[in-house]
Short mmCIF file of C-alpha atoms in Angstrom, two decimals:
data_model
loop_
_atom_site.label_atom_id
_atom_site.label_comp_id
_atom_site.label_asym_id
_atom_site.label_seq_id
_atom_site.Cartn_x
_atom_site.Cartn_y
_atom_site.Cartn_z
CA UNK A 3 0.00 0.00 0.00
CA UNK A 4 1.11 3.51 -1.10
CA UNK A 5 -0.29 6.85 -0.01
CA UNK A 6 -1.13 8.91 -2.91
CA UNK A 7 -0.93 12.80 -2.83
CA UNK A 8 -2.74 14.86 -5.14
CA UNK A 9 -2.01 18.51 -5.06
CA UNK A 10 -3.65 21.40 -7.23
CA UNK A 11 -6.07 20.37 -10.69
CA UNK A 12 -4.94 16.80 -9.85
CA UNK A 13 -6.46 16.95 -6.36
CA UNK A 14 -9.72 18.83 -8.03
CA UNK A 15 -9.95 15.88 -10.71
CA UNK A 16 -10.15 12.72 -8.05
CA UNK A 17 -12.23 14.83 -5.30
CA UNK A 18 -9.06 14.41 -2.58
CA UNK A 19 -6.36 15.24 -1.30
CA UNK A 20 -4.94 11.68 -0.52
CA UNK A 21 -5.68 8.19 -0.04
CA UNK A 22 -3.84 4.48 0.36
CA UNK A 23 -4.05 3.07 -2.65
CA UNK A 24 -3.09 -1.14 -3.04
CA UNK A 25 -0.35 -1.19 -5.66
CA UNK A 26 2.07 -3.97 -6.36
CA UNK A 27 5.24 -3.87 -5.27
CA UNK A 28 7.26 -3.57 -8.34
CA UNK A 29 5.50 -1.77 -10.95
CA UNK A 30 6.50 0.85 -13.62
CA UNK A 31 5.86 4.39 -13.30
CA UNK A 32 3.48 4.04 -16.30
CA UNK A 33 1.39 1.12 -14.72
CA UNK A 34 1.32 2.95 -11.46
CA UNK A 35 -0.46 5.94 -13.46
CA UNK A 36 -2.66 3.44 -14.93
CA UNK A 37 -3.41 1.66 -11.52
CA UNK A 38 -4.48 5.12 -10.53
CA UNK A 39 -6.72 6.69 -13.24
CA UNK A 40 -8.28 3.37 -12.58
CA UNK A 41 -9.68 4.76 -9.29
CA UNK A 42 -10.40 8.21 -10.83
CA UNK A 43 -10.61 7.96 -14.77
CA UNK A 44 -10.95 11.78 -14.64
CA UNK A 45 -7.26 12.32 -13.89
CA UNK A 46 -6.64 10.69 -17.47
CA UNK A 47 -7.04 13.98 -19.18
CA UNK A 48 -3.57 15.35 -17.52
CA UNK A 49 -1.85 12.17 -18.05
CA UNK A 50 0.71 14.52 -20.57
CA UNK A 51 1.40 17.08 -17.70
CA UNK A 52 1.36 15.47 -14.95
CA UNK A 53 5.06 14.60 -12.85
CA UNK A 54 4.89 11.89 -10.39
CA UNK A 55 7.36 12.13 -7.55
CA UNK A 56 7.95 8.97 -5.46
CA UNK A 57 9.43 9.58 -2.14
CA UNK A 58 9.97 13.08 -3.25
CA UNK A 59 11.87 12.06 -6.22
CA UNK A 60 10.52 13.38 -9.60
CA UNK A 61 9.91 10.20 -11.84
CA UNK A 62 9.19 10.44 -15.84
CA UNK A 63 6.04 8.42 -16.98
CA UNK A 64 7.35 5.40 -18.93
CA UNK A 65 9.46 2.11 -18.22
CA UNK A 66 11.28 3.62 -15.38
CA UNK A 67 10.54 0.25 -12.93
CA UNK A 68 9.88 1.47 -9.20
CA UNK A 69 10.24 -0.91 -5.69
CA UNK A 70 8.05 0.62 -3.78
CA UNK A 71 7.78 -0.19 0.19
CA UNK A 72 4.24 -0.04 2.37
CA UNK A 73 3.59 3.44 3.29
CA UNK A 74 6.02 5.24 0.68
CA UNK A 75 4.31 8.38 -0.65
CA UNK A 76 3.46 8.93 -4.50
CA UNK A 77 2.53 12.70 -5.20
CA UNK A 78 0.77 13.56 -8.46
CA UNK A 79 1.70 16.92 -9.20
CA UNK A 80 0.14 18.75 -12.10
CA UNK A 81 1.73 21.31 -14.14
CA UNK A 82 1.52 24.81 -12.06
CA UNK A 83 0.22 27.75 -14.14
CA UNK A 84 1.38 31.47 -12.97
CA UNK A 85 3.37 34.62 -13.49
#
């Protein structure tokens, strides 16, 4: 189990702020996206902006193959608009 942050549009898109979220332990970055727009299929239409960072690390979407331990933290973190 993961806890899943969502901050900013991301957060507006699944309705919360976080939640655990059952995961398996080695997955790539890309299924772990997938595992989660599974739960909210809304989140699916930032899929090109969005940067993951697991255990405050920023991760690409794609192959990148994470080991992830109970209780590590997976932010989504849409892109941030300002001037």
């Amino acid at each position: 189990q993961v806890l899943v942050l969502y901050f900013a549009r991301s957060a507006e898109l699944a309705g919360l702020r976080c939640e655990t979220l059952s995961v398996p332990r080695e997955i790539t970055s890309l299924q772990l996206w997938e595992e989660i727009v599974k739960v909210h299929p809304r989140l699916a239409i930032i899929r090109d902006q969005v940067v993951f960072a697991v255990r405050q690390e920023y991760v690409l979407l794609g192959d990148q193959l994470l080991v992830l331990q109970p209780g590590d933290e997976v932010a989504i973190i849409p892109p941030i608009s300002g001037g």
